[in-house]
Coordinates of C-alpha atoms and ligand atoms in Angstrom, one line a residue:
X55 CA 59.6 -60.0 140.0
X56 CA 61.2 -61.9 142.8
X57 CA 64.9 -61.8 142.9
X58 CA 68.3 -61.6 145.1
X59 CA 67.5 -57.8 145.6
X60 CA 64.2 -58.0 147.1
X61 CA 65.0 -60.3 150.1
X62 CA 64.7 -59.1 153.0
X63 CA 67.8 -58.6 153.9
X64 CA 69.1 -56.1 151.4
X65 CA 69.8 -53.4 153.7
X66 CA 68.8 -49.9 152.3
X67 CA 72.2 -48.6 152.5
X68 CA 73.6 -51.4 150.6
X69 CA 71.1 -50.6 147.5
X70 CA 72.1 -47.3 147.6
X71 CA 75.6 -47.7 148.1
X72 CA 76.6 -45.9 144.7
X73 CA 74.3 -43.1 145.7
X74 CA 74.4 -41.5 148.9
X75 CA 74.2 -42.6 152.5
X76 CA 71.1 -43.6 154.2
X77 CA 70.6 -42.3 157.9
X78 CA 68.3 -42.4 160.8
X79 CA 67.9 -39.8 163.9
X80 CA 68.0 -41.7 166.8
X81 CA 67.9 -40.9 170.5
X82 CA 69.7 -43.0 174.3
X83 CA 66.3 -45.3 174.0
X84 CA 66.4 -46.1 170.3
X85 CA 70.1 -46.9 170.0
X86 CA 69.1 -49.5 172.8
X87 CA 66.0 -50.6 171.7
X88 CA 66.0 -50.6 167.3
X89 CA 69.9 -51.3 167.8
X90 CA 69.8 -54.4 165.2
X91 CA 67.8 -52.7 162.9
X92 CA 70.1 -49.2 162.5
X93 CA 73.0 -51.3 162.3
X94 CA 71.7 -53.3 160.0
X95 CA 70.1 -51.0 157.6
X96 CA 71.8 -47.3 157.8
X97 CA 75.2 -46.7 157.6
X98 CA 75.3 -42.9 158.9
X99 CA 73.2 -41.5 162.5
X100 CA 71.8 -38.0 163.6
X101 CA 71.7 -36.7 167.0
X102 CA 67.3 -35.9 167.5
X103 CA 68.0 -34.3 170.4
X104 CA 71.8 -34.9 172.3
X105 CA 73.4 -32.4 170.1
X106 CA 71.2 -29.9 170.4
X107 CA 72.0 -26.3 172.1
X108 CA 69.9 -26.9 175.5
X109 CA 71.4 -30.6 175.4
X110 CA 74.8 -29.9 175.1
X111 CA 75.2 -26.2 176.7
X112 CA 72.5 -26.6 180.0
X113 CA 74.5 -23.4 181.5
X114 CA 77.4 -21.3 180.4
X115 CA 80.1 -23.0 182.7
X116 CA 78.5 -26.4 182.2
X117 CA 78.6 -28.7 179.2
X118 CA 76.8 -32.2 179.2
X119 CA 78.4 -34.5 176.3
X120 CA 77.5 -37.8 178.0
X121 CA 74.7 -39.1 175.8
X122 CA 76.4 -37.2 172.5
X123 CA 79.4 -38.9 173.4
X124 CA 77.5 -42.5 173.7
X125 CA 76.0 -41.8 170.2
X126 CA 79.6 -41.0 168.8
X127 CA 81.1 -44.8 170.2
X128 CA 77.9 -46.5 169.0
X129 CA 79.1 -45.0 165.2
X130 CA 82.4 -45.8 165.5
X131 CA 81.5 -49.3 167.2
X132 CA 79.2 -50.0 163.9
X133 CA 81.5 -48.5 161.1
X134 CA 78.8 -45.5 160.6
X135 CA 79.0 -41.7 159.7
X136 CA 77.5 -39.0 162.1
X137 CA 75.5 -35.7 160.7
X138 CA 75.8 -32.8 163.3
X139 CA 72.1 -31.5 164.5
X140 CA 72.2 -28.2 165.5
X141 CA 74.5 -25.8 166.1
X142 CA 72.3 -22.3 165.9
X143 CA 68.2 -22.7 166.3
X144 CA 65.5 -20.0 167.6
X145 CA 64.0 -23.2 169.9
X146 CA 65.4 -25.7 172.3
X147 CA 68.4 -23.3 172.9
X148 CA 68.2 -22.0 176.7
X149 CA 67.4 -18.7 177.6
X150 CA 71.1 -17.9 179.3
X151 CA 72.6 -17.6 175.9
X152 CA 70.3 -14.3 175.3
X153 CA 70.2 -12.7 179.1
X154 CA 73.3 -11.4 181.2
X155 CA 73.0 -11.6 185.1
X156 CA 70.7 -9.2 185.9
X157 CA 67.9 -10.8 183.4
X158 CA 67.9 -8.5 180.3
X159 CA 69.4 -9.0 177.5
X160 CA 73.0 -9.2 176.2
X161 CA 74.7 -7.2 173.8
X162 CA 75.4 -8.2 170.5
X163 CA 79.3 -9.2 170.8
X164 CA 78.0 -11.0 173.4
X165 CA 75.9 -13.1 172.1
X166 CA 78.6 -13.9 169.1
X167 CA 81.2 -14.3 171.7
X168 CA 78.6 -16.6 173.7
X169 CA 77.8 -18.8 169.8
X170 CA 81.8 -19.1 168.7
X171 CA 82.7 -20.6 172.4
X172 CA 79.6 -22.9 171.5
X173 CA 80.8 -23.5 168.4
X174 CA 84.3 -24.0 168.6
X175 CA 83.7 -26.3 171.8
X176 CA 81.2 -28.7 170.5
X177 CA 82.5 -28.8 166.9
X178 CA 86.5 -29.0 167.9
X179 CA 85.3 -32.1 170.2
X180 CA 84.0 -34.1 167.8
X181 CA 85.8 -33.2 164.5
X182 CA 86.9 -36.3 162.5
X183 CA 83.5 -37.8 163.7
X184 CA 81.3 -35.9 162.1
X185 CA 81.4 -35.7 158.4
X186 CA 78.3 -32.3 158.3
X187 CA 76.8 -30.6 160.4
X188 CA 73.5 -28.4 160.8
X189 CA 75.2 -25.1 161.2
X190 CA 71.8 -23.0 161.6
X191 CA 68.5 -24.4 161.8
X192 CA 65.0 -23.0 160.6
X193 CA 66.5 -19.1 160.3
X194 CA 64.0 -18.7 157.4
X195 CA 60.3 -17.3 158.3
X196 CA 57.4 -19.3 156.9
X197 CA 55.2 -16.6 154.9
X198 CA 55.0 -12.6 154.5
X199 CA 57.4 -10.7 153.2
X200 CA 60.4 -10.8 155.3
X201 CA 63.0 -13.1 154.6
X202 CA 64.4 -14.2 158.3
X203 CA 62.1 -15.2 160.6
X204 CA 62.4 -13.1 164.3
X205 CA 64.2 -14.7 166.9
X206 CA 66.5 -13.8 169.7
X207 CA 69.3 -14.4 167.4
X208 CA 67.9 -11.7 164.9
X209 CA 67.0 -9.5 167.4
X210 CA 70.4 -9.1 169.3
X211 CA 73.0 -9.7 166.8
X212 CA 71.2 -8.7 163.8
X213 CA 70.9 -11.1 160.3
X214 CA 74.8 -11.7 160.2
X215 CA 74.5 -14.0 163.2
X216 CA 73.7 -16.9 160.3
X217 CA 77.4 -15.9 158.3
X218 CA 78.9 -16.0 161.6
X219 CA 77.7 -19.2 162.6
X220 CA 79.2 -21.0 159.4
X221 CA 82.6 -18.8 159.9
X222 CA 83.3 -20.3 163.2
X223 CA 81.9 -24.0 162.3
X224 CA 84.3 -23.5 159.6
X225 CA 87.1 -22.3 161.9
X226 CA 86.5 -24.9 163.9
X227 CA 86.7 -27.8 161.4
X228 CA 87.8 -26.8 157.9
X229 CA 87.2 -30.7 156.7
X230 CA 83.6 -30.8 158.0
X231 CA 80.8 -29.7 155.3
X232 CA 78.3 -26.9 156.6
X233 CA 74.4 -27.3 156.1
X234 CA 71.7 -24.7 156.5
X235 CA 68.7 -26.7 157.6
X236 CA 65.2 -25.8 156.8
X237 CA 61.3 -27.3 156.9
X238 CA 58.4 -26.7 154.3
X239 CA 61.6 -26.4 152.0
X240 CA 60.0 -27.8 148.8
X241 CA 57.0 -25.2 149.2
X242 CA 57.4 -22.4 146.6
X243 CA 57.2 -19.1 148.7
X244 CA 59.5 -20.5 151.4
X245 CA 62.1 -22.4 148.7
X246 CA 62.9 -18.8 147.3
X247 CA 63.5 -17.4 150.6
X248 CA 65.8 -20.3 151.4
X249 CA 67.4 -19.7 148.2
X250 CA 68.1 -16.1 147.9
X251 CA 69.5 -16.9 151.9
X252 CA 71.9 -19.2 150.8
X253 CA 72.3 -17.3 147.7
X254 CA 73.2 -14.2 149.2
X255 CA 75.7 -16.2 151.8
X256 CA 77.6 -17.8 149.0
X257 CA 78.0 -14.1 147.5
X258 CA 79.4 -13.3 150.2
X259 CA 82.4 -16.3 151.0
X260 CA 80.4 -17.7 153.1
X261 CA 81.9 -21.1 154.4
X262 CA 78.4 -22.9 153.1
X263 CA 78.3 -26.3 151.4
X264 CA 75.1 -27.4 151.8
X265 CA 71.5 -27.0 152.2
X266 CA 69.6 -29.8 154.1
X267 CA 66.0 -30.1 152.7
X268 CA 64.1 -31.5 156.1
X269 CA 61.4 -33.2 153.8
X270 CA 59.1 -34.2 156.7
X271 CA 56.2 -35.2 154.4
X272 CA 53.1 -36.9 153.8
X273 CA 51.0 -38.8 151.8
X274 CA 50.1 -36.3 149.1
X275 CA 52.2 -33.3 150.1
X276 CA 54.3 -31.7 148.9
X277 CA 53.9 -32.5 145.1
X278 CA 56.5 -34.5 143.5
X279 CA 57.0 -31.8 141.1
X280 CA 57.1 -29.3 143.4
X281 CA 60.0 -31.2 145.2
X282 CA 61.8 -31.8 141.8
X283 CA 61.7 -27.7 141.9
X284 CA 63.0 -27.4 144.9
X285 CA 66.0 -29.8 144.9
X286 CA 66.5 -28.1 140.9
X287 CA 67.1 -24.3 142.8
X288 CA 69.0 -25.2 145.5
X289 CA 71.3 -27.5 143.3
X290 CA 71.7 -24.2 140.7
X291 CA 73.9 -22.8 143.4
X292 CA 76.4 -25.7 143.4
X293 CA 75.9 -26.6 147.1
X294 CA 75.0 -30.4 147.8
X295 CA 71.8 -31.3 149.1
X296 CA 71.0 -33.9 151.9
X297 CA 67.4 -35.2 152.9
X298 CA 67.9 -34.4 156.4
X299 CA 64.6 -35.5 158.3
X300 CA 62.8 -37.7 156.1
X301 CA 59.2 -39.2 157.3
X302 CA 56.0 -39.6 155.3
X303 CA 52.8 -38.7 158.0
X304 CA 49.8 -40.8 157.0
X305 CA 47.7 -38.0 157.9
X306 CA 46.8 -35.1 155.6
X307 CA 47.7 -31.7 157.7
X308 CA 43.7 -31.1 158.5
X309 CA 43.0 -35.1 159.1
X310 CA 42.4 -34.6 163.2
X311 CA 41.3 -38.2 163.9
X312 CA 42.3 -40.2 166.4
X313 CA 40.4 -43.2 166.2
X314 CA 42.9 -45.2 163.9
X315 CA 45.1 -48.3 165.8
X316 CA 46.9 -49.4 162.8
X317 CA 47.1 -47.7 159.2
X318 CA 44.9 -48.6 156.6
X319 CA 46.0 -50.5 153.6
X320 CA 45.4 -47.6 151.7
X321 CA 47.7 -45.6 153.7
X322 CA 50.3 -48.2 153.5
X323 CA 49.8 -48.8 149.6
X324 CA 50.2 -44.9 149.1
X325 CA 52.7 -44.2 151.4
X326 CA 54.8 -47.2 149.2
X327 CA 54.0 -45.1 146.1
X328 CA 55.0 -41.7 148.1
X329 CA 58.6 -43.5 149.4
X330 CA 59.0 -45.2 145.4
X331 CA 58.7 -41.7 143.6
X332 CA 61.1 -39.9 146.6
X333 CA 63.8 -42.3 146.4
X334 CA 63.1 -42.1 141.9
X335 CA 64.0 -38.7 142.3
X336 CA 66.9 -38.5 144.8
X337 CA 68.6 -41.2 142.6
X338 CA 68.1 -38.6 139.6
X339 CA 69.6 -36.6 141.5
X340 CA 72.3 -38.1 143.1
X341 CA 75.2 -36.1 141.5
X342 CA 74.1 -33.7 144.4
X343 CA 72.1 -35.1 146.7
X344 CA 74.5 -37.1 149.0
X345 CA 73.0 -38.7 152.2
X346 CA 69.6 -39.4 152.7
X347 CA 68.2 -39.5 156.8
X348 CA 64.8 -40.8 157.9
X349 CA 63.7 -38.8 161.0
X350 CA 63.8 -41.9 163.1
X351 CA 64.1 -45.7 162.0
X352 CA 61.0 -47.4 162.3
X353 CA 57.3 -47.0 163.6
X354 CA 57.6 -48.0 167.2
X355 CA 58.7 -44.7 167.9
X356 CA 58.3 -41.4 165.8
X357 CA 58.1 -37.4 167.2
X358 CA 54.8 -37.7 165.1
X359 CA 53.2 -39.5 167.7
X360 CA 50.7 -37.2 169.7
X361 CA 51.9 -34.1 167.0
X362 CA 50.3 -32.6 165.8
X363 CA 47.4 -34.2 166.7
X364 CA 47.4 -35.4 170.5
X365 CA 46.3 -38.9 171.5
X366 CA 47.4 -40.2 167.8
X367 CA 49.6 -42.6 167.1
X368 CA 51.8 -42.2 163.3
X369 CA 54.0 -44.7 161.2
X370 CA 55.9 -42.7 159.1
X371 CA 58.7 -45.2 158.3
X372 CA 59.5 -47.8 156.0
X373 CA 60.2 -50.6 158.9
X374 CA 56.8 -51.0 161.2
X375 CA 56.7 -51.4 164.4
X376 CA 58.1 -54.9 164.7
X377 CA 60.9 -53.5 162.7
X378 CA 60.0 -55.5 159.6
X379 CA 59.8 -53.9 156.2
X380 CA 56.6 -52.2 155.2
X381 CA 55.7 -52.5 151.4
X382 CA 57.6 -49.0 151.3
X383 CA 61.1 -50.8 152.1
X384 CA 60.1 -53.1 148.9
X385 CA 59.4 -50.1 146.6
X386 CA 62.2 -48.3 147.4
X387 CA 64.3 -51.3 147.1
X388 CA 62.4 -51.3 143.5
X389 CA 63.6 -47.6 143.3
X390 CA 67.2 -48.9 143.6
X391 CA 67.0 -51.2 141.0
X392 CA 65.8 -49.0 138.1
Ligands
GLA437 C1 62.7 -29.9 163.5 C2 64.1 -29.9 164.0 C3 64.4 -31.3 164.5 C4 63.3 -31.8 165.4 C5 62.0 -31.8 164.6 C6 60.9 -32.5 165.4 O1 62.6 -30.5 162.2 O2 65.1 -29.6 163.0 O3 65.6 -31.2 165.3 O4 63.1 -31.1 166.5 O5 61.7 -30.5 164.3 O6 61.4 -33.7 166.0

């Protein structure tokens, strides 16, 4: 059926105005180089690297908020909201944090003295700006039995470091809501853990309003049903939910090849049934699932190029690399509608 909605310039946000915000990481190079097509199409950004620990915190006496700062202007300039990406992460934070100056490492009050001057600085600087952020990132382990995965953070300070991390986002800005962040969230064994995490935080007071489901796909994983479970827990304990790094591989986890220069049509037909049933299912669930964020914006550039799998090329997105819609930017748009 042809109508007004499925010209191509609808722009996603627009169709899913009544819904929840749609968003896109993006990095110095994209907001140059896919600036017409965020612009047109997302009304909210995310930070995939320039907000990061090791971005932001290079050296304790040293804090570099140059390209941060450039992403904050480019939202205001455009009228779009800002999600916070990270604040507290076992990778991509540098090794000072964790050692004093002889090399070993620091004590616990340390380290939480060391996280609230991080926290406080980088979150006092840009409150107004941004609407959520990332408090802590990936804390949860993957499989076997224990709950927290080991880490620096877990090591020195002990499990509290996650409650203190949202205590000090919160002291920083009390308007601001507060995510935990995880991957492989809509997989059974690891959605529990996330839950009874989050669970046990709310328990205790915890300044927590959200969980951020990372939902980096692909083509026939996870199940739809077992992402309708996932979103179903987290929402039972009356936090939102926001999609926070949405893209849909074309490649199966154990599909190694590299010989492909373009996806197939069958990729691109599935991946348009994948996107279709998603955005189904986070308009059923709208009442708590409030902003929606690609992991990038369209296939001319994606972190799933050469990972895995080096040497391979990925188009995760709904906009190919010429930044015109893919047949998934017409199903979702048919997702909208009905
Ligand atoms: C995780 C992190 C992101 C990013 C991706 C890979 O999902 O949360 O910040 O590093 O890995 O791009």
């Amino acid at each position: 059926m042809v109508n007004s909605h499925t010209d191509a310039s609808t722009k996603l946000h627009e169709a899913f105005s009544q819904q929840f915000l749609i968003g896109a990481a993006v990095n110095p190079k994209t907001l140059i180089t896919q600036r017409d097509l965020l612009t047109e199409h997302f009304n909210s950004i995310t930070a995939e690297n320039e907000m990061k620990f090791e971005s932001l915190h290079p050296a304790e006496d040293r804090y570099t908020f140059e390209n941060a700062d450039r992403l904050i202007a480019f939202a205001k300039a455009y009228g779009m909201a800002v999600r916070g990406h990270t604040l507290v992460w076992h990778n991509q934070t540098p090794n000072w944090m964790f050692e004093d100056h002889t090399g070993g490492a620091v004590n616990r009050e340390t380290l939480l003295a060391r996280m609230k001057s991080h926290i406080e600085t980088v979150v006092a600087r840009y409150k107004g700006c941004i609407y959520a952020w990332d408090v802590v990132n990936e804390a949860v382990s993957d499989s076997g039995g224990e709950l927290l995965r080991s880490s620096k953070w877990l090591d020195i300070a002990g499990e509290d470091f996650i409650a203190k991390a949202f205590e000090y986002a919160h002291a920083a800005d009390p308007e601001a809501m507060l995510f935990y962040n995880d991957y492989n969230e809509s997989i059974p064994e690891k959605r529990e853990k996330i839950y009874a995490l989050v669970k046990s935080l709310k328990e205790k007071d915890v300044p927590i309003h959200g969980i951020g489901l990372q939902a980096h796909w692909n083509l026939e994983h996870p199940s739809i049903d077992d992402i309708r479970q996932a979103i179903e827990r987290y929402a039972s304990l009356g936090v939102k939910l926001h999609i926070t790094e949405l893209d849909v591989s074309v490649f199966q986890h154990d599909d190694r090849r590299t010989d492909l220069l373009a996806p197939t049509k069958e990729m691109l037909v599935r991946q348009a049934e994948r996107y279709k049933q998603f955005f189904q299912l986070f308009k059923e669930y709208s009442e708590c699932i409030t902003s929606v964020t690609f992991w990038g914006a369209a296939d001319d550039y994606t972190w799933l190029d050469n990972f895995p799998v080096k040497g391979r090329k990925n188009w995760p997105f709904v906009f190919n690399m010429a930044h015109k819609p893919k047949p998934s930017y017409w199903d979702i748009l048919d997702a909208a509608r009905y």
